[in-house]
Amino acid sequence: MLQSLPLLVVITKREMTPKFCYFLENFRLFYHFDESASGYGEDNGRKIVIRKRRGLSDFIDKNDPPPLNVIWKDWNGTRLPFLFDEDDSKPLIENSETGIRINYDIVASACFFLSGMDEIKNNETLNNGRYPFPDSMIKKLGTAEIPVVNYYFDIFRSALSMAGECKRKDLWKGKAFAAAITHDIDNCSSAWTEGSLSELRKGRIFSIPGLLFRRITGRDAWFNLAEISQTDLKYADSSSFYFLPRKGKSGGVKNADYNIKSAKLQKTLSDLASAGHETGLHGSHGSHSDRSRLEEEISLVAGGDIAGNRFHFLMFDQRITPAILQECGIKYDTTLGFSEMPGFRRGTCFPFLLYDYENDRVSDVLEIPLIVMDATLGFRKYLGLDPDEAFERISPLIDEIIKFNGVFTILWHNTFFSRYKYQGWKNVYIKILEYCRDKNGYLTSGKNIYERITGK
C-alpha cells in the first residue's frame, strides 16, 4: 500500500457523476473495494483518478457523440478498444507519489457497452425486435469473443489493489466460474411433423412410423423435459426452463406449439419444480414492448411466481424493455446475446444491472447475458456448424470467462436433444457441461445466479 498517498476523501453517490455511479454499481456486484478511493475526472485528493474524456456527458446519455476515435491498448496480453480517446502514447495506469491515474476513459467505454447505447443509436436497425449482429459496434471492433468490459473492470481492480484492497467476491462456492444452464421450450408437440419431414429428406423413412406412433400415444419425441431434467442433474444442482405462455402465431411469428394451461404442461411444470429446477417465462413475440401483454403472460407461468425471463427470438428494445421488465416484477432477464454469433453482446461475462432509458435510471433488473445458443451454432443462416465442429468454438469462450470468475450462459432448446432433425446436438451439449464441470464450474439455474449475486 502506498504510504505517501493523500488522505481519503469520503465521497457519496450525490458527488459522483451518474455515469460513474452506473460503472461502480456493476463493479460492486462482483468486488469488495474501497469506494471512497477513486474519482472520475476530478481527483479532489483521491488515491485513484480515472481520466474523463472531454466533451462527454456525465450522464448515461443517448445523445453522447458516437465513438469516432478508437484507441487500442494492450492489457495482460489482450488488445482492447478505448472508445473515446485519441492519444495512445500514455500507459494505461501511472503510479506516482501523488496517486494512481488511469489514463483512458474506461468508465465511458464500459457504460457504452453495458447500457446498450450502441443499440439505442442504431435502433432503426432492429429486425422484428432483434438487434442484428452485423450492425453492432461489437462486430465493427471484432470483439464479439472478448469481454472487453471485464478487462476495463480489471484495470480498475488493479488500480484499486495498488492503493489498498480490492477482492473478488466468492459468489460461486469456491468454484472458478458459474454456468447458467437454460432451456427455451418453444416446441414439444411437433416432432411428428417436423421430425418426419427431416427424416424423409434424409431418406430415413423407417423412422417416421415411430414418430407417428409416439404422437398418437401422447409421447411426442420433443416432449422430453424429464430426460433433460435428469441429464442436467448429473452435472448441475438445477437448471432453468423458460416456457412460452402463448400458442400459435402473433405478428407473423410462431410462438408455442403447446397450451401452457393444459393438464399435461401443468404437471410438467410441477415435476420440474419438484426436481429443483426453475420454471421461468419465455416472453412471447411482442411482449418485450407491451407491458400489459407481459403482465398477462407472467400470470400464466407457474401461477405468476417467477423470477426470470428470456424473450422469444431474443427480442429486446433497449429504449423501453428494461422499464417494462421492472414494472412487471421480473427479477432477472437473460435475453441479451446475438442470434448470429456466440460471445459477449454487451461486452461482458458478468451479469449486470440494465439501464432504464425510459426513466433515466439504473434498473433493478439483473441481466444474465446469453453467451451461446444451440441454433447459433447449428442453423445454416448463422454459423452452420456440424455437431463435431461446435465444441471447439465454445471452449475458448469458457476459458475467457474463467479469467474473470464470470458466468457462462448456455441456451439449449429441448428440440436439440432429439435425434430427429437435430441429431448429434445432445452430445455437444453434454460435452460442454462436462467441460464446465472439469474446469471447476458451478453449474446451476439462472435464478440461483441471480440470488447469489444480489443476496435476494
Coordinates of C-alpha atoms in Angstrom, one line a residue:
M1 CA 0.0 0.0 0.0
L2 CA 1.4 3.5 -0.9
Q3 CA 2.2 5.3 2.3
S4 CA 2.6 8.7 0.7
L5 CA -0.8 8.9 -0.9
P6 CA -3.1 11.7 0.4
L7 CA -5.8 11.0 3.0
L8 CA -9.0 9.5 1.7
V9 CA -11.8 11.9 0.9
V10 CA -15.2 10.2 1.6
I11 CA -17.5 10.6 -1.4
T12 CA -21.2 9.8 -1.7
K13 CA -23.4 8.9 -4.6
R14 CA -24.5 12.5 -4.8
E15 CA -20.9 13.6 -5.5
M16 CA -20.4 11.1 -8.3
T17 CA -21.5 11.6 -11.9
P18 CA -24.4 9.3 -12.9
K19 CA -22.1 7.6 -15.4
F20 CA -19.5 6.8 -12.8
C21 CA -22.3 5.6 -10.4
Y22 CA -23.5 3.1 -13.1
F23 CA -20.0 1.9 -13.6
L24 CA -19.5 1.4 -9.8
E25 CA -22.9 -0.2 -9.3
N26 CA -22.0 -3.0 -11.7
F27 CA -18.4 -3.3 -10.4
R28 CA -19.8 -3.7 -6.9
L29 CA -21.7 -6.8 -7.8
F30 CA -18.5 -8.8 -8.1
Y31 CA -15.9 -7.0 -6.0
H32 CA -15.3 -5.7 -2.4
F33 CA -13.4 -2.4 -2.6
D34 CA -12.8 0.9 -1.0
E35 CA -15.5 3.1 -2.7
S36 CA -14.1 6.3 -1.4
A37 CA -10.7 5.9 -3.0
S38 CA -11.5 6.8 -6.6
G39 CA -12.6 9.7 -8.7
Y40 CA -13.7 10.2 -12.3
G41 CA -12.2 13.3 -14.0
E42 CA -11.6 15.4 -10.9
D43 CA -9.2 14.0 -8.4
N44 CA -10.2 16.1 -5.3
G45 CA -7.4 14.4 -3.3
R46 CA -8.4 10.8 -4.1
K47 CA -6.0 8.0 -4.4
I48 CA -7.2 6.9 -7.9
V49 CA -8.3 9.1 -10.7
I50 CA -9.9 7.8 -13.9
R51 CA -9.4 10.2 -16.8
K52 CA -12.7 11.6 -18.2
R53 CA -12.8 12.3 -21.9
R54 CA -13.7 15.9 -22.6
G55 CA -17.0 16.6 -24.3
L56 CA -18.8 13.5 -23.0
S57 CA -21.8 13.9 -20.8
D58 CA -21.7 13.0 -17.1
F59 CA -24.9 11.1 -17.7
I60 CA -25.8 7.8 -19.5
D61 CA -26.8 10.0 -22.4
K62 CA -28.1 8.5 -25.7
N63 CA -27.1 11.9 -27.2
D64 CA -23.4 11.4 -26.5
P65 CA -21.4 11.5 -29.7
P66 CA -20.6 8.1 -31.2
P67 CA -17.1 6.7 -30.6
L68 CA -15.4 8.2 -33.7
N69 CA -11.8 7.6 -32.4
V70 CA -10.9 4.2 -31.1
I71 CA -7.5 3.7 -29.4
W72 CA -6.2 0.2 -28.9
K73 CA -4.0 -0.7 -25.9
D74 CA -2.7 -4.0 -24.5
W75 CA -3.8 -5.2 -21.1
N76 CA -2.5 -8.5 -19.8
G77 CA -1.8 -9.8 -23.4
T78 CA -5.2 -8.7 -24.8
R79 CA -5.7 -5.8 -27.2
L80 CA -8.6 -3.6 -26.1
P81 CA -10.5 -0.8 -27.6
F82 CA -10.9 2.5 -25.8
L83 CA -13.8 4.2 -27.5
F84 CA -13.5 7.9 -26.7
D85 CA -9.7 8.5 -26.6
E86 CA -7.3 10.0 -29.1
D87 CA -3.8 9.7 -27.7
D88 CA -2.3 6.3 -27.3
S89 CA 1.1 7.4 -26.1
K90 CA 0.4 7.0 -22.3
P91 CA 0.4 3.9 -20.2
L92 CA -2.9 2.5 -19.1
I93 CA -2.0 3.1 -15.4
E94 CA 0.5 5.5 -13.9
N95 CA 1.6 5.1 -10.3
S96 CA 3.3 8.0 -8.6
E97 CA 3.7 9.5 -5.1
T98 CA 0.7 11.7 -5.7
G99 CA -1.6 8.9 -6.7
I100 CA -2.6 6.5 -9.3
R101 CA -4.0 7.6 -12.7
I102 CA -5.9 5.6 -15.2
N103 CA -5.1 7.5 -18.4
Y104 CA -8.0 6.2 -20.6
D105 CA -11.7 6.6 -20.1
I106 CA -12.7 3.1 -19.0
V107 CA -15.9 4.5 -17.5
A108 CA -17.3 5.9 -20.8
S109 CA -16.3 2.8 -22.7
A110 CA -17.8 0.4 -20.2
C111 CA -21.0 2.3 -19.9
F112 CA -21.3 2.5 -23.7
F113 CA -21.5 -1.3 -23.8
L114 CA -23.4 -2.1 -20.6
S115 CA -26.1 0.5 -21.1
G116 CA -26.8 -0.6 -24.7
M117 CA -26.0 2.8 -26.1
D118 CA -24.9 1.2 -29.3
E119 CA -28.4 -0.4 -29.6
I120 CA -30.1 2.9 -28.8
K121 CA -28.2 4.7 -31.5
N122 CA -28.9 2.0 -34.1
N123 CA -32.5 1.4 -33.0
E124 CA -33.8 1.8 -36.6
T125 CA -31.9 -1.4 -37.5
L126 CA -34.0 -3.6 -35.1
N127 CA -35.2 -6.6 -37.0
N128 CA -38.6 -7.5 -35.6
G129 CA -37.3 -6.5 -32.2
R130 CA -34.0 -8.3 -32.6
Y131 CA -30.7 -6.3 -32.8
P132 CA -28.6 -7.6 -35.7
F133 CA -25.0 -8.5 -35.0
P134 CA -23.7 -7.1 -38.3
D135 CA -24.8 -3.6 -37.3
S136 CA -23.2 -3.7 -33.8
M137 CA -20.1 -1.9 -32.6
I138 CA -19.0 -5.3 -31.3
K139 CA -18.9 -6.6 -34.9
K140 CA -17.1 -3.5 -36.1
L141 CA -14.5 -3.8 -33.5
G142 CA -14.1 -7.5 -33.9
T143 CA -14.6 -8.1 -30.1
A144 CA -17.5 -10.5 -30.0
E145 CA -15.5 -13.1 -28.2
I146 CA -13.6 -10.7 -25.9
P147 CA -15.4 -9.5 -22.8
V148 CA -14.0 -6.0 -23.1
V149 CA -15.9 -4.6 -20.1
N150 CA -14.4 -7.3 -17.8
Y151 CA -10.9 -6.0 -18.9
Y152 CA -11.9 -2.4 -18.1
F153 CA -13.0 -3.6 -14.7
D154 CA -9.8 -5.5 -14.3
I155 CA -7.8 -2.3 -15.0
F156 CA -9.8 -0.6 -12.3
R157 CA -9.4 -3.6 -9.9
S158 CA -5.6 -3.4 -10.5
A159 CA -5.5 0.3 -9.6
L160 CA -7.6 -0.3 -6.5
S161 CA -5.3 -3.1 -5.4
M162 CA -2.3 -0.8 -5.8
A163 CA -3.9 1.7 -3.5
G164 CA -5.3 -0.6 -0.9
E165 CA -7.6 -3.6 -1.1
C166 CA -9.9 -5.0 -3.8
K167 CA -11.1 -8.6 -3.6
R168 CA -13.4 -10.6 -5.8
K169 CA -16.5 -11.8 -4.0
D170 CA -16.7 -15.5 -3.6
L171 CA -20.1 -16.0 -5.3
W172 CA -19.7 -19.5 -6.7
K173 CA -19.0 -21.6 -3.6
G174 CA -15.2 -21.5 -4.3
K175 CA -15.6 -22.5 -8.0
A176 CA -13.7 -20.9 -10.8
F177 CA -16.8 -19.6 -12.6
A178 CA -20.6 -20.2 -12.9
A179 CA -22.6 -21.7 -15.7
A180 CA -26.2 -20.8 -16.1
I181 CA -27.9 -23.9 -17.7
T182 CA -31.0 -22.8 -19.5
H183 CA -33.6 -24.2 -21.9
D184 CA -36.3 -22.3 -24.0
I185 CA -39.3 -24.5 -24.6
D186 CA -40.7 -23.5 -28.0
N187 CA -41.9 -26.8 -29.4
C188 CA -42.7 -30.0 -27.6
S189 CA -45.6 -31.4 -29.6
S190 CA -44.5 -31.3 -33.3
A191 CA -41.6 -33.8 -33.7
W192 CA -44.1 -36.0 -35.6
T193 CA -44.4 -33.3 -38.3
E194 CA -41.0 -31.5 -38.4
G195 CA -39.1 -34.6 -37.4
S196 CA -40.9 -36.7 -40.0
L197 CA -40.1 -34.2 -42.8
S198 CA -36.5 -34.1 -41.7
E199 CA -36.3 -37.9 -41.7
L200 CA -37.9 -38.1 -45.1
R201 CA -35.4 -35.6 -46.6
K202 CA -32.6 -37.8 -45.2
G203 CA -34.1 -40.9 -46.7
R204 CA -34.8 -42.5 -43.3
I205 CA -38.4 -43.4 -44.0
F206 CA -38.5 -46.2 -41.4
S207 CA -38.2 -43.7 -38.6
I208 CA -41.5 -42.0 -39.5
P209 CA -43.9 -44.6 -38.2
G210 CA -42.3 -44.5 -34.8
L211 CA -42.7 -40.7 -34.7
L212 CA -46.3 -41.0 -35.6
F213 CA -46.9 -43.7 -33.1
R214 CA -45.4 -41.6 -30.3
R215 CA -47.7 -38.7 -31.3
I216 CA -50.8 -40.9 -31.2
T217 CA -49.9 -42.3 -27.8
G218 CA -49.3 -38.8 -26.4
R219 CA -45.5 -39.1 -26.1
D220 CA -44.2 -36.8 -28.8
A221 CA -40.4 -37.1 -29.3
W222 CA -39.9 -33.5 -28.4
F223 CA -41.8 -33.8 -25.1
N224 CA -38.5 -34.8 -23.5
L225 CA -38.3 -32.4 -20.5
A226 CA -38.0 -35.2 -17.9
E227 CA -35.0 -36.6 -19.9
I228 CA -33.4 -33.1 -19.9
S229 CA -34.0 -32.7 -16.2
Q230 CA -32.2 -36.0 -15.5
T231 CA -29.3 -35.1 -17.8
D232 CA -28.9 -31.6 -16.1
L233 CA -28.9 -33.0 -12.6
K234 CA -25.9 -35.2 -13.5
Y235 CA -23.8 -32.0 -13.8
A236 CA -25.7 -29.1 -12.2
D237 CA -27.6 -28.6 -9.0
S238 CA -30.5 -27.2 -11.1
S239 CA -31.3 -25.6 -14.4
S240 CA -33.8 -23.1 -15.9
F241 CA -36.8 -23.9 -18.2
Y242 CA -38.4 -20.9 -19.8
F243 CA -42.0 -21.6 -21.2
L244 CA -43.9 -19.7 -23.8
P245 CA -47.4 -18.8 -22.5
R246 CA -49.0 -18.3 -25.9
K247 CA -49.8 -20.8 -28.6
G248 CA -49.9 -20.1 -32.3
K249 CA -48.7 -17.2 -34.3
S250 CA -48.6 -13.5 -33.3
G251 CA -47.3 -10.8 -35.6
G252 CA -46.4 -13.4 -38.1
V253 CA -44.1 -15.2 -35.7
K254 CA -44.7 -18.7 -34.3
N255 CA -45.0 -19.0 -30.6
A256 CA -45.5 -22.2 -28.7
D257 CA -47.0 -25.4 -30.2
Y258 CA -48.4 -26.3 -26.8
N259 CA -51.0 -25.0 -24.4
I260 CA -49.4 -23.9 -21.1
K261 CA -52.8 -24.3 -19.3
S262 CA -53.2 -28.0 -20.3
A263 CA -53.0 -30.6 -17.5
K264 CA -50.0 -32.2 -19.2
L265 CA -48.0 -29.0 -19.2
Q266 CA -49.1 -28.0 -15.7
K267 CA -47.9 -31.4 -14.4
T268 CA -44.6 -30.9 -16.2
L269 CA -44.1 -27.5 -14.5
S270 CA -44.8 -29.1 -11.2
D271 CA -42.5 -32.0 -11.8
L272 CA -39.6 -29.7 -12.8
A273 CA -40.1 -27.6 -9.7
S274 CA -40.1 -30.7 -7.5
A275 CA -36.8 -31.8 -9.1
G276 CA -35.3 -28.4 -8.0
H277 CA -35.4 -26.7 -11.4
E278 CA -36.5 -23.1 -12.2
T279 CA -39.6 -22.6 -14.3
G280 CA -39.4 -19.1 -15.9
L281 CA -41.1 -17.1 -18.6
H282 CA -40.2 -17.2 -22.3
G283 CA -41.9 -13.9 -23.2
S284 CA -43.8 -14.3 -26.5
H285 CA -43.5 -12.3 -29.6
G286 CA -44.2 -8.6 -28.9
S287 CA -44.2 -8.9 -25.1
H288 CA -40.8 -7.1 -24.9
S289 CA -42.5 -3.9 -25.9
D290 CA -46.0 -4.4 -24.4
R291 CA -46.4 -4.1 -20.6
S292 CA -50.0 -5.4 -20.4
R293 CA -49.1 -8.4 -22.6
L294 CA -46.0 -9.3 -20.4
E295 CA -48.0 -9.0 -17.2
E296 CA -50.7 -11.3 -18.5
E297 CA -48.0 -13.9 -19.6
I298 CA -46.3 -13.8 -16.2
S299 CA -49.6 -14.9 -14.6
L300 CA -49.8 -17.9 -16.9
V301 CA -46.5 -19.5 -15.9
A302 CA -46.2 -21.2 -12.5
G303 CA -49.0 -19.0 -11.2
G304 CA -47.0 -15.9 -11.8
D305 CA -44.4 -16.9 -9.2
I306 CA -41.4 -16.4 -11.5
A307 CA -38.0 -14.7 -11.3
G308 CA -36.5 -14.9 -14.7
N309 CA -37.4 -14.3 -18.3
R310 CA -35.9 -14.6 -21.8
F311 CA -37.8 -13.1 -24.7
H312 CA -38.7 -15.3 -27.7
F313 CA -36.4 -14.7 -30.7
L314 CA -34.1 -12.7 -28.4
M315 CA -36.3 -9.6 -28.9
F316 CA -35.3 -6.6 -26.8
D317 CA -35.6 -2.9 -27.3
Q318 CA -33.2 -1.1 -25.0
R319 CA -35.3 2.1 -25.1
I320 CA -38.3 0.5 -23.3
T321 CA -37.8 -3.1 -22.4
P322 CA -35.8 -2.6 -19.1
A323 CA -38.6 -0.4 -17.8
I324 CA -41.2 -3.0 -18.8
L325 CA -39.3 -5.8 -17.1
Q326 CA -39.0 -3.8 -13.8
E327 CA -42.6 -2.6 -13.8
C328 CA -43.8 -6.2 -14.3
G329 CA -41.7 -7.5 -11.4
I330 CA -39.2 -9.6 -13.4
K331 CA -36.0 -10.1 -11.2
Y332 CA -33.6 -11.0 -14.0
D333 CA -33.6 -11.3 -17.7
T334 CA -31.3 -13.4 -19.9
T335 CA -32.1 -12.3 -23.4
L336 CA -29.0 -10.4 -24.4
G337 CA -27.0 -12.4 -26.8
F338 CA -26.6 -12.4 -30.6
S339 CA -28.5 -15.0 -32.6
E340 CA -25.9 -14.9 -35.3
M341 CA -22.8 -15.2 -33.1
P342 CA -21.7 -16.6 -29.7
G343 CA -20.0 -14.3 -27.3
F344 CA -20.5 -11.1 -25.4
R345 CA -23.2 -8.8 -26.8
R346 CA -22.8 -6.2 -24.1
G347 CA -19.0 -6.8 -23.8
T348 CA -19.2 -8.7 -20.5
C349 CA -19.4 -12.1 -19.0
F350 CA -20.7 -10.6 -15.7
P351 CA -24.4 -10.3 -15.0
F352 CA -25.1 -6.6 -14.8
L353 CA -27.9 -4.1 -14.0
L354 CA -29.7 -2.9 -17.0
Y355 CA -30.0 0.8 -17.7
D356 CA -33.6 2.2 -18.0
Y357 CA -33.5 4.9 -20.6
E358 CA -37.2 5.5 -20.3
N359 CA -36.9 6.7 -16.7
D360 CA -33.2 7.7 -16.8
R361 CA -32.1 5.4 -14.0
V362 CA -30.3 2.2 -13.2
S363 CA -32.8 -0.7 -13.3
D364 CA -33.2 -3.2 -10.5
V365 CA -33.4 -5.9 -13.2
L366 CA -30.2 -8.0 -13.4
E367 CA -29.2 -9.1 -16.9
I368 CA -27.5 -12.5 -17.1
P369 CA -26.1 -12.2 -20.7
L370 CA -26.6 -15.1 -23.0
I371 CA -23.2 -16.4 -24.3
V372 CA -24.1 -19.3 -26.6
M373 CA -27.3 -20.7 -28.2
D374 CA -27.6 -24.1 -30.0
A375 CA -29.3 -22.5 -33.0
T376 CA -26.4 -20.0 -33.4
L377 CA -24.0 -22.9 -33.8
G378 CA -26.2 -25.2 -36.0
F379 CA -28.5 -23.2 -38.1
R380 CA -27.2 -22.6 -41.7
K381 CA -28.3 -19.0 -41.6
Y382 CA -26.0 -18.4 -38.7
L383 CA -22.7 -20.3 -38.2
G384 CA -23.9 -23.5 -39.8
L385 CA -21.5 -25.8 -37.9
D386 CA -21.8 -29.5 -37.8
P387 CA -22.0 -31.0 -34.3
D388 CA -18.5 -32.3 -34.4
E389 CA -17.2 -28.7 -35.1
A390 CA -19.3 -26.9 -32.4
F391 CA -17.5 -27.6 -29.2
E392 CA -14.2 -26.1 -30.4
R393 CA -16.0 -22.9 -31.0
I394 CA -17.3 -22.7 -27.4
S395 CA -14.4 -23.9 -25.2
P396 CA -12.3 -20.8 -25.8
L397 CA -15.3 -18.6 -24.6
I398 CA -15.5 -20.6 -21.3
D399 CA -11.7 -20.2 -20.9
E400 CA -12.1 -16.5 -21.3
I401 CA -14.9 -16.4 -18.7
I402 CA -12.8 -18.3 -16.2
K403 CA -10.2 -15.4 -16.2
F404 CA -12.8 -13.2 -14.5
N405 CA -14.8 -15.7 -12.4
G406 CA -17.7 -14.8 -14.7
V407 CA -20.9 -16.6 -15.9
F408 CA -21.2 -18.8 -18.9
T409 CA -24.9 -18.8 -20.0
I410 CA -25.9 -21.6 -22.4
L411 CA -29.3 -22.0 -24.1
W412 CA -30.1 -25.4 -25.4
H413 CA -33.6 -26.0 -26.7
N414 CA -35.4 -29.2 -25.9
T415 CA -35.6 -30.0 -29.6
F416 CA -31.8 -30.1 -29.8
F417 CA -31.9 -33.1 -27.5
S418 CA -33.7 -35.2 -30.1
R419 CA -32.2 -37.3 -32.8
Y420 CA -35.0 -36.2 -35.1
K421 CA -33.9 -33.2 -37.1
Y422 CA -31.2 -32.3 -34.6
Q423 CA -29.1 -35.5 -34.4
G424 CA -25.8 -35.1 -32.6
W425 CA -26.5 -31.9 -30.8
K426 CA -27.3 -33.6 -27.4
N427 CA -23.8 -34.9 -27.4
V428 CA -22.4 -31.4 -28.0
Y429 CA -24.4 -30.1 -25.0
I430 CA -23.2 -32.9 -22.7
K431 CA -19.6 -32.3 -23.8
I432 CA -20.0 -28.6 -22.9
L433 CA -21.4 -29.5 -19.5
E434 CA -18.5 -31.9 -18.9
Y435 CA -16.0 -29.2 -19.8
C436 CA -17.6 -26.8 -17.4
R437 CA -17.5 -29.4 -14.6
D438 CA -13.9 -30.3 -15.4
K439 CA -12.9 -26.6 -15.3
N440 CA -14.3 -26.3 -11.8
G441 CA -17.5 -24.6 -12.7
Y442 CA -20.6 -24.1 -10.6
L443 CA -23.5 -25.3 -12.8
T444 CA -26.9 -24.0 -11.8
S445 CA -30.0 -22.2 -12.8
G446 CA -30.4 -18.5 -13.7
K447 CA -32.4 -17.9 -10.6
N448 CA -29.6 -19.2 -8.4
I449 CA -27.2 -17.0 -10.2
Y450 CA -29.4 -14.0 -9.5
E451 CA -29.8 -14.9 -5.8
R452 CA -26.1 -15.4 -5.2
I453 CA -25.2 -12.1 -6.8
T454 CA -28.0 -10.0 -5.2
G455 CA -28.4 -11.8 -1.9
K456 CA -32.2 -11.7 -2.5

